[in-house]
Coordinates of C-alpha atoms in Angstrom, one line a residue:
M1 CA 1.3 -0.7 -23.5
A2 CA 3.3 0.7 -26.4
L3 CA 0.8 3.6 -26.6
F4 CA 1.0 4.1 -22.8
V5 CA 4.8 4.4 -23.0
I6 CA 4.7 6.8 -26.0
A7 CA 2.0 9.0 -24.5
S8 CA 3.7 9.1 -21.1
C9 CA 6.8 10.5 -22.8
Q10 CA 4.8 13.1 -24.7
L11 CA 3.0 14.1 -21.5
M12 CA 6.3 14.5 -19.6
V13 CA 7.7 16.7 -22.3
V14 CA 4.6 18.8 -22.8
L15 CA 3.7 19.5 -19.2
D16 CA 7.3 20.6 -18.5
I17 CA 6.5 23.8 -20.3
T18 CA 3.7 24.8 -17.8
I19 CA 4.6 22.8 -14.6
V20 CA 7.6 25.2 -14.0
N21 CA 5.4 28.3 -14.4
I22 CA 3.7 27.7 -11.1
A23 CA 7.0 27.4 -9.3
L24 CA 8.6 30.6 -10.8
P25 CA 8.1 32.8 -7.7
H26 CA 9.7 30.2 -5.4
I27 CA 12.6 29.7 -7.9
Q28 CA 13.2 33.4 -8.0
T29 CA 13.5 33.6 -4.2
A30 CA 15.6 30.4 -3.8
L31 CA 18.2 31.1 -6.6
D32 CA 18.2 35.0 -6.6
F33 CA 16.8 35.5 -10.1
S34 CA 16.1 39.1 -11.1
T35 CA 12.5 39.7 -12.3
T36 CA 13.8 40.2 -15.9
S37 CA 16.0 37.0 -15.9
L38 CA 13.3 34.8 -14.4
A39 CA 11.5 34.5 -17.7
W40 CA 14.6 32.6 -19.0
V41 CA 13.7 29.6 -16.8
V42 CA 10.9 29.0 -19.3
N43 CA 12.6 30.5 -22.4
A44 CA 15.8 28.4 -22.0
Y45 CA 13.6 25.2 -22.5
T46 CA 11.5 26.7 -25.2
L47 CA 14.5 28.0 -27.2
T48 CA 16.4 24.7 -27.4
F49 CA 13.2 22.6 -27.8
G50 CA 11.9 24.7 -30.7
G51 CA 15.3 25.0 -32.3
L52 CA 16.2 21.3 -32.5
L53 CA 12.8 19.7 -33.3
L54 CA 13.6 19.3 -37.0
L55 CA 17.0 17.7 -36.3
G56 CA 15.5 15.5 -33.6
G57 CA 12.8 14.1 -35.9
R58 CA 15.2 13.3 -38.7
T59 CA 17.7 11.7 -36.4
G60 CA 15.2 9.0 -35.6
D61 CA 14.6 8.2 -39.3
I62 CA 18.4 7.5 -39.8
L63 CA 19.5 6.0 -36.5
G64 CA 16.4 4.1 -35.5
R65 CA 13.5 5.6 -33.7
R66 CA 13.4 3.4 -30.6
R67 CA 17.1 4.0 -30.0
V68 CA 16.9 7.7 -30.4
F69 CA 13.7 7.9 -28.3
I70 CA 15.5 6.2 -25.4
F71 CA 18.4 8.6 -25.7
G72 CA 16.1 11.6 -25.8
V73 CA 14.3 10.5 -22.6
L74 CA 17.5 9.7 -20.8
L75 CA 18.9 13.1 -21.7
F76 CA 15.7 14.7 -20.4
V77 CA 15.9 12.7 -17.2
L78 CA 19.5 13.8 -16.6
A79 CA 18.7 17.4 -17.2
S80 CA 15.7 17.3 -14.9
L81 CA 17.9 15.8 -12.1
L82 CA 20.6 18.5 -12.6
G83 CA 17.9 21.2 -12.6
G84 CA 16.4 20.0 -9.4
L85 CA 19.9 20.0 -7.8
A86 CA 20.8 23.5 -9.1
Q87 CA 22.4 25.8 -6.6
N88 CA 22.4 29.0 -8.7
A89 CA 20.6 30.6 -11.6
G90 CA 23.3 29.6 -14.2
Q91 CA 23.1 25.9 -13.3
L92 CA 19.3 25.9 -13.5
L93 CA 19.2 27.7 -16.9
G94 CA 21.8 25.2 -18.3
A95 CA 19.7 22.3 -17.1
R96 CA 16.6 23.8 -18.6
A97 CA 18.3 24.2 -22.0
L98 CA 19.5 20.6 -21.8
Q99 CA 15.9 19.5 -21.0
G100 CA 14.9 21.2 -24.2
V101 CA 17.5 19.2 -26.2
G102 CA 16.1 16.0 -24.8
G103 CA 12.5 17.0 -25.5
A104 CA 13.3 17.9 -29.0
I105 CA 14.8 14.5 -29.6
A106 CA 12.1 12.5 -27.8
S107 CA 8.9 14.3 -28.8
P108 CA 9.0 14.0 -32.7
T109 CA 10.4 10.5 -32.4
A110 CA 7.5 9.5 -30.1
L111 CA 5.0 10.7 -32.7
A112 CA 6.8 8.9 -35.5
L113 CA 6.7 5.7 -33.4
I114 CA 2.9 5.8 -33.5
S115 CA 3.0 5.7 -37.3
T116 CA 5.3 2.7 -37.3
T117 CA 3.9 0.8 -34.3
F118 CA 0.1 0.9 -35.1
R119 CA -1.6 -0.3 -38.3
E120 CA -3.3 2.3 -40.5
G121 CA -7.0 2.6 -39.8
P122 CA -9.0 2.6 -36.6
E123 CA -6.1 1.3 -34.5
R124 CA -3.8 4.2 -35.6
N125 CA -6.7 6.7 -35.4
R126 CA -7.3 5.8 -31.7
A127 CA -3.5 6.0 -31.0
F128 CA -3.4 9.5 -32.6
G129 CA -6.4 10.5 -30.5
V130 CA -4.6 9.6 -27.3
F131 CA -1.4 11.3 -28.4
A132 CA -3.3 14.5 -29.5
A133 CA -5.2 14.6 -26.2
V134 CA -2.0 14.4 -24.2
S135 CA -0.3 17.0 -26.4
A136 CA -3.2 19.5 -26.1
G137 CA -4.1 18.8 -22.5
G138 CA -0.7 18.3 -21.0
G139 CA -0.4 22.0 -20.3
A140 CA -3.4 21.9 -18.0
I141 CA -2.1 18.8 -16.2
G142 CA 1.2 20.6 -15.8
L143 CA -0.5 23.5 -14.0
L144 CA -2.2 21.1 -11.6
A145 CA 0.9 19.0 -11.0
G146 CA 3.0 22.2 -10.4
G147 CA 0.5 23.5 -7.9
I148 CA 0.5 20.2 -6.0
L149 CA 4.2 19.8 -5.9
V150 CA 5.0 23.4 -4.9
E151 CA 2.3 23.5 -2.2
W152 CA 3.0 20.1 -0.7
L153 CA 6.8 19.7 -1.3
N154 CA 8.9 22.4 -2.9
W155 CA 9.8 23.9 -6.2
R156 CA 12.6 21.4 -6.9
W157 CA 10.1 18.6 -7.3
V158 CA 8.7 20.1 -10.5
L159 CA 12.0 18.9 -12.0
F160 CA 12.6 15.8 -9.9
V161 CA 9.3 14.3 -10.7
N162 CA 10.5 13.7 -14.3
V163 CA 13.3 11.4 -13.1
P164 CA 11.2 8.3 -11.9
I165 CA 8.8 8.8 -14.8
G166 CA 11.5 9.0 -17.4
L167 CA 13.4 6.0 -16.0
L168 CA 10.2 3.9 -16.1
I169 CA 9.7 4.9 -19.7
V170 CA 13.3 3.9 -20.6
L171 CA 12.9 0.5 -18.9
A172 CA 9.5 -0.2 -20.6
T173 CA 10.5 0.9 -24.1
P174 CA 12.6 -2.1 -25.1
R175 CA 9.9 -4.5 -23.9
W176 CA 6.8 -2.9 -25.5
I177 CA 8.1 -0.9 -28.6
R178 CA 9.9 -2.6 -31.4
E179 CA 12.8 -0.9 -33.2
S180 CA 11.8 0.8 -36.4
E181 CA 13.6 0.0 -39.7
R182 CA 16.7 2.2 -40.0
H183 CA 17.0 4.2 -43.2
P184 CA 20.8 4.6 -43.6
G185 CA 21.9 7.8 -45.0
R186 CA 24.1 10.8 -44.4
F187 CA 23.1 13.6 -42.1
D188 CA 22.4 16.8 -43.9
V189 CA 24.9 18.6 -41.6
T190 CA 24.6 22.0 -43.3
G191 CA 20.8 21.8 -43.4
A192 CA 20.7 20.7 -39.8
L193 CA 22.9 23.6 -38.7
A194 CA 20.9 26.1 -40.7
S195 CA 17.5 24.8 -39.4
T196 CA 18.7 24.8 -35.8
V197 CA 20.3 28.3 -36.0
G198 CA 17.3 29.7 -37.9
M199 CA 14.7 28.2 -35.6
V200 CA 16.6 29.4 -32.5
L201 CA 16.8 32.9 -33.9
L202 CA 13.1 32.9 -34.8
V203 CA 11.9 31.6 -31.4
Y204 CA 14.2 34.0 -29.7
G205 CA 12.8 36.9 -31.7
F206 CA 9.3 36.0 -30.5
I207 CA 10.4 35.7 -26.9
R208 CA 12.2 39.0 -27.1
A209 CA 9.2 40.7 -28.7
A210 CA 6.9 39.5 -25.9
Q211 CA 9.3 41.0 -23.3
E212 CA 10.7 44.1 -25.0
G213 CA 8.2 44.9 -27.8
W214 CA 8.2 44.7 -31.6
R215 CA 10.3 47.8 -32.1
D216 CA 13.3 46.6 -30.0
A217 CA 16.5 46.6 -32.1
L218 CA 17.5 43.1 -30.9
T219 CA 14.1 41.8 -31.7
L220 CA 14.2 43.1 -35.3
A221 CA 17.8 41.9 -35.7
S222 CA 16.8 38.4 -34.6
F223 CA 13.9 38.3 -37.0
A224 CA 16.1 39.6 -39.9
A225 CA 18.8 37.0 -39.2
A226 CA 16.2 34.3 -38.9
V227 CA 14.8 35.2 -42.3
V228 CA 18.3 35.1 -43.9
V229 CA 19.3 31.8 -42.3
L230 CA 15.9 30.0 -43.0
T231 CA 16.0 31.2 -46.6
G232 CA 19.4 29.7 -46.8
F233 CA 18.0 26.5 -45.2
V234 CA 15.4 26.2 -47.9
L235 CA 18.0 26.7 -50.7
I236 CA 20.2 24.0 -49.0
E237 CA 17.3 21.6 -48.8
R238 CA 16.3 22.0 -52.4
R239 CA 19.8 20.9 -53.5
S240 CA 20.4 18.2 -50.9
R241 CA 20.1 14.5 -51.9
Q242 CA 19.0 13.6 -48.3
P243 CA 17.5 16.7 -46.8
I244 CA 16.7 17.0 -43.1
T245 CA 13.2 18.4 -44.2
P246 CA 12.0 17.1 -47.6
L247 CA 10.4 20.1 -49.1
H248 CA 8.1 18.0 -51.2
M249 CA 6.0 17.6 -48.0
F250 CA 4.7 21.1 -48.6
A251 CA 3.5 20.2 -52.1
D252 CA 0.6 18.2 -50.6
R253 CA -2.2 20.7 -50.2
N254 CA -3.7 19.0 -47.1
R255 CA -0.3 18.8 -45.3
A256 CA 0.5 22.5 -46.1
G257 CA -2.9 23.5 -44.8
T258 CA -2.4 21.4 -41.7
Y259 CA 0.8 23.4 -40.8
G260 CA -1.1 26.7 -41.3
I261 CA -3.9 25.6 -39.0
M262 CA -1.5 24.4 -36.4
L263 CA 0.3 27.8 -36.4
C264 CA -3.0 29.5 -35.6
L265 CA -4.3 27.0 -33.0
A266 CA -1.0 26.8 -31.1
A267 CA -1.1 30.6 -30.8
A268 CA -4.6 30.4 -29.3
I269 CA -3.9 27.6 -26.8
F270 CA -0.6 29.0 -25.5
G271 CA -2.5 32.4 -25.0
M272 CA -5.5 30.8 -23.3
F273 CA -3.3 29.0 -20.7
F274 CA -1.1 32.1 -20.1
F275 CA -3.8 34.7 -19.7
L276 CA -6.4 32.6 -17.8
T277 CA -3.7 31.6 -15.3
L278 CA -3.1 35.3 -14.7
F279 CA -6.8 36.0 -14.4
V280 CA -7.7 33.2 -12.0
Q281 CA -4.8 33.9 -9.7
N282 CA -4.6 37.7 -9.7
V283 CA -8.3 38.6 -10.1
L284 CA -10.2 35.6 -8.7
G285 CA -7.5 35.1 -6.0
F286 CA -6.9 31.4 -6.6
S287 CA -3.9 29.7 -5.0
P288 CA -1.4 27.8 -7.2
L289 CA -3.2 24.5 -6.3
E290 CA -6.6 26.0 -6.9
A291 CA -5.5 27.4 -10.3
G292 CA -4.2 23.9 -11.3
L293 CA -7.5 22.3 -10.3
A294 CA -9.4 25.0 -12.2
F295 CA -7.7 23.8 -15.4
L296 CA -8.3 20.1 -14.8
P297 CA -11.6 20.0 -16.8
V298 CA -9.6 21.2 -19.9
S299 CA -7.7 17.9 -20.1
A300 CA -10.9 15.8 -19.6
V301 CA -12.8 17.7 -22.3
I302 CA -9.9 17.7 -24.7
A303 CA -9.8 13.9 -24.3
I304 CA -13.5 13.7 -25.1
G305 CA -13.1 15.8 -28.2
A306 CA -10.1 13.7 -29.4
G307 CA -12.1 10.5 -28.7
L308 CA -15.1 11.7 -30.8
A309 CA -12.9 12.8 -33.6
S310 CA -10.8 9.6 -33.8
R311 CA -14.0 7.5 -33.7
F312 CA -15.8 9.2 -36.5
L313 CA -12.9 10.3 -38.7
P314 CA -13.3 7.2 -40.9
V315 CA -16.9 8.1 -41.5
Y316 CA -16.7 11.9 -42.1
G317 CA -13.1 12.5 -42.7
P318 CA -11.0 15.1 -40.9
K319 CA -12.3 18.3 -42.6
P320 CA -15.6 18.6 -40.6
F321 CA -13.7 18.2 -37.3
L322 CA -11.1 20.8 -38.4
V323 CA -13.7 23.3 -39.3
V324 CA -16.1 22.7 -36.4
G325 CA -13.3 22.3 -33.9
A326 CA -11.8 25.7 -34.8
L327 CA -15.2 27.4 -34.7
L328 CA -15.9 25.9 -31.2
A329 CA -12.5 27.2 -30.1
A330 CA -13.3 30.6 -31.5
A331 CA -16.7 30.6 -29.7
G332 CA -15.1 29.8 -26.4
L333 CA -12.4 32.5 -26.7
S334 CA -15.1 35.0 -27.8
W335 CA -17.1 34.1 -24.7
L336 CA -14.0 34.7 -22.5
T337 CA -13.7 38.3 -23.8
L338 CA -16.8 39.0 -21.6
T339 CA -15.0 38.4 -18.3
D340 CA -14.7 41.3 -16.0
V341 CA -13.7 42.0 -12.4
H342 CA -17.1 40.7 -11.2
S343 CA -16.8 37.4 -13.0
T344 CA -16.7 34.1 -11.2
Y345 CA -15.0 30.8 -12.2
A346 CA -18.2 28.8 -12.5
G347 CA -20.2 31.6 -14.1
S348 CA -17.7 33.1 -16.6
V349 CA -14.6 30.9 -17.0
L350 CA -15.6 27.3 -16.8
G351 CA -18.2 27.3 -19.6
P352 CA -16.1 29.0 -22.3
M353 CA -13.1 27.0 -21.3
L354 CA -15.0 23.7 -21.9
V355 CA -16.2 24.8 -25.3
F356 CA -12.7 25.8 -26.3
S357 CA -11.3 22.5 -25.0
L358 CA -13.8 20.4 -26.9
G359 CA -12.9 22.2 -30.2
M360 CA -9.2 21.7 -29.5
G361 CA -9.6 18.0 -28.8
M362 CA -11.2 17.6 -32.3
E363 CA -8.5 19.7 -33.9
F364 CA -5.3 18.1 -32.5
V365 CA -6.2 14.5 -33.4
S366 CA -7.3 15.6 -36.9
L367 CA -4.1 17.7 -37.5
T368 CA -1.8 15.0 -36.2
L369 CA -3.4 12.4 -38.6
M370 CA -3.3 14.8 -41.6
A371 CA 0.3 15.8 -41.0
L372 CA 1.5 12.1 -41.1
S373 CA -1.0 10.7 -43.5
N374 CA 0.5 9.3 -46.7
V375 CA 4.1 10.1 -45.6
P376 CA 6.7 7.6 -46.7
T377 CA 8.1 5.6 -43.7
P378 CA 11.7 6.9 -44.1
E379 CA 10.4 10.5 -43.7
T380 CA 7.9 10.0 -40.8
G381 CA 10.3 11.4 -38.3
A382 CA 11.0 14.5 -40.4
A383 CA 7.2 15.0 -40.8
S384 CA 6.7 14.7 -37.0
G385 CA 9.5 17.1 -36.3
L386 CA 8.0 19.6 -38.7
L387 CA 4.6 19.4 -37.1
N388 CA 6.1 19.9 -33.6
A389 CA 8.2 22.8 -34.9
T390 CA 5.1 24.4 -36.4
Q391 CA 3.3 24.1 -33.1
Q392 CA 6.2 25.6 -31.1
V393 CA 6.7 28.5 -33.5
G394 CA 3.0 29.2 -33.6
G395 CA 2.8 29.3 -29.8
S396 CA 5.8 31.6 -29.5
L397 CA 4.5 33.9 -32.3
G398 CA 1.0 34.0 -31.0
L399 CA 2.0 34.6 -27.4
S400 CA 4.2 37.5 -28.4
I401 CA 1.4 39.1 -30.4
L402 CA -1.1 38.5 -27.6
V403 CA 1.2 40.0 -25.0
T404 CA 1.5 43.1 -27.2
M405 CA -2.3 43.3 -27.4
F406 CA -2.5 42.8 -23.7
G407 CA 0.1 45.6 -23.0
T408 CA -1.7 48.1 -25.3
A409 CA -5.1 47.5 -23.8
S410 CA -3.7 47.6 -20.2
T411 CA -2.0 50.9 -20.9
N412 CA -5.2 52.4 -22.3
E413 CA -7.2 51.1 -19.3
A414 CA -4.6 52.5 -16.9
E415 CA -5.1 56.0 -18.3
K416 CA -8.7 55.7 -17.2
Q417 CA -8.2 54.0 -13.8
I418 CA -5.4 56.2 -12.5
P419 CA -7.5 59.4 -12.3
L420 CA -10.3 57.4 -10.6
F421 CA -7.8 56.0 -8.1
L422 CA -6.3 59.4 -7.3
R423 CA -9.8 60.9 -6.7
Q424 CA -11.0 58.0 -4.4
A425 CA -7.9 56.6 -2.7
P426 CA -6.9 57.7 0.9
P427 CA -3.6 59.6 1.2
A428 CA -1.6 56.6 2.3
E429 CA -2.5 54.6 -0.8
R430 CA -1.7 57.6 -3.0
L431 CA 1.8 57.9 -1.5
R432 CA 2.3 54.1 -2.0
F433 CA 1.3 54.4 -5.6
E434 CA 3.7 57.4 -6.2
R435 CA 6.5 55.3 -4.6
T436 CA 5.9 51.9 -6.4
G437 CA 3.9 52.9 -9.5
Q438 CA 1.5 49.9 -8.7
L439 CA -2.2 50.4 -8.4
P440 CA -4.0 48.4 -5.6
K441 CA -7.1 46.4 -6.1
P442 CA -9.8 46.9 -7.5
W443 CA -8.1 49.3 -9.9
S444 CA -5.4 46.9 -10.8
D445 CA -8.0 44.2 -11.5
E446 CA -9.7 46.5 -14.0
I447 CA -6.5 47.0 -15.9
L448 CA -5.5 43.3 -15.9
T449 CA -9.0 42.3 -17.0
A450 CA -9.1 44.8 -19.9
G451 CA -5.7 43.5 -21.1
V452 CA -6.8 39.8 -20.9
S453 CA -10.1 40.5 -22.8
A454 CA -8.1 42.2 -25.6
A455 CA -5.8 39.2 -25.8
F456 CA -8.7 36.8 -26.1
I457 CA -10.2 38.8 -28.9
M458 CA -6.9 38.3 -30.9
A459 CA -6.8 34.6 -29.9
A460 CA -10.4 34.2 -31.2
I461 CA -9.3 35.8 -34.5
F462 CA -6.4 33.2 -34.8
T463 CA -8.9 30.3 -34.4
A464 CA -11.3 31.9 -36.9
I465 CA -8.4 32.0 -39.4
A466 CA -7.7 28.3 -38.7
A467 CA -11.4 27.5 -39.5
L468 CA -11.1 29.5 -42.8
I469 CA -8.0 27.6 -43.8
A470 CA -9.7 24.3 -43.0
L471 CA -12.7 25.2 -45.0
I472 CA -10.9 26.4 -48.1
V473 CA -7.7 24.4 -48.3
I474 CA -8.4 20.9 -46.8
Q475 CA -9.7 18.3 -49.3
V476 CA -10.6 14.8 -48.3
R477 CA -10.5 12.2 -51.1
P478 CA -12.3 8.8 -51.1
S479 CA -8.8 7.2 -50.9
D480 CA -8.2 9.1 -47.6
L481 CA -11.4 7.7 -46.1
E482 CA -10.4 4.2 -47.2
R483 CA -7.0 4.5 -45.3
L484 CA -8.8 5.8 -42.2
K485 CA -11.0 2.7 -42.3
G486 CA -8.0 0.5 -42.6
G487 CA -8.4 -0.2 -46.3
A488 CA -5.5 -0.3 -48.7
G489 CA -5.8 3.0 -50.5
P490 CA -2.9 4.2 -52.6
G491 CA 0.6 4.1 -51.0
P492 CA 2.6 7.0 -49.8
V493 CA 3.9 9.4 -52.4

């Protein structure tokens, strides 16, 4: 039951990133969003969530993880209620930002609670497997849930649905989860401020790059400011007696490699969901509900991959699963590059999507275990926040790079398709194109497909880099296998 409560919270936080995507056209109409401002319905959540993860993780270490967990969930519930009741764009964006704050407090604390609730060994391995499957597959569940709620009710229910779920989590937490030991200390206020501002600037830079390009002045200024602030953050942490992010975590070779792998894989999985959603709705013509159902196998296969990894980790260690999982993900993405306008879901999308998902299931449970393995109990929340922050930054960075690849390939394909359209289209369609600048089907499908294929090539490269890091950097010692089996092993360092 403790695991069910923790996993439910993580699912609620993770699926909120994608559940709203399906509802965006309806939100735009209802609240009079402009096309350019509509992206901030997603970005407002992403920005505060990514910016406050380090602070949220450390807060649980100092104030008590169960207490902070409940507060984060309650804040998320309140923000969801306010968002569902929003009457204008400003109110919705404010609520989405507040949701991000609640998620940044609850998510790393939930992961830390697994380390303090379950005994090291098979019990904790299984718990990490469930948590990793929820983290990786929650996006697909969000697409399905969003499609059902929008089609059967209305867009406000993609926010309202969090209210009863969150309240049940809050009621169940005191009964099934014990409070962790508090580790009194002073908050590293300067470090917390620097980490929050630096992460917000970094995530905003990636968001801006995806929308306006990498040469945009504000994009470059945001990245430059992020580098300055985060460099100051590192210097502050080196001198702090009680840092918000203990830098000695990076001295562990395996943990540092884990963060590098997570950066690459988060970029790939964010991109896969984003571009496949475009493809199945715009080229294959799926409705929002059909698109959600199309992604349902992703969650099931991720759960299978996570289950296999958690079961056999004590025997083989995490390295084989990190290498093989990344290679499977790379193979699935490479297969997806072959999609074209004549592709079908069963013939060209389902197979590679399942291969990718199996690899991701293996990866996420192994990464979660490696990131928190051998971490002293007082620093578990900080380690959890750092893993979540790495995932968020990797996803934002990767998506902005993939969108750039998509835009370049689409532009190149448009230069080929426009002359063909002008030669073949009837006069009425040519006049419409001159007025709107939008090509009709099937020419628009050719452009979109070319861009999606280019994005998948880059995503496959990200996963190949992850496999290379796992092969070269990760080392599994006999003592690590002992701990995975539930043996004593050396204590945290």
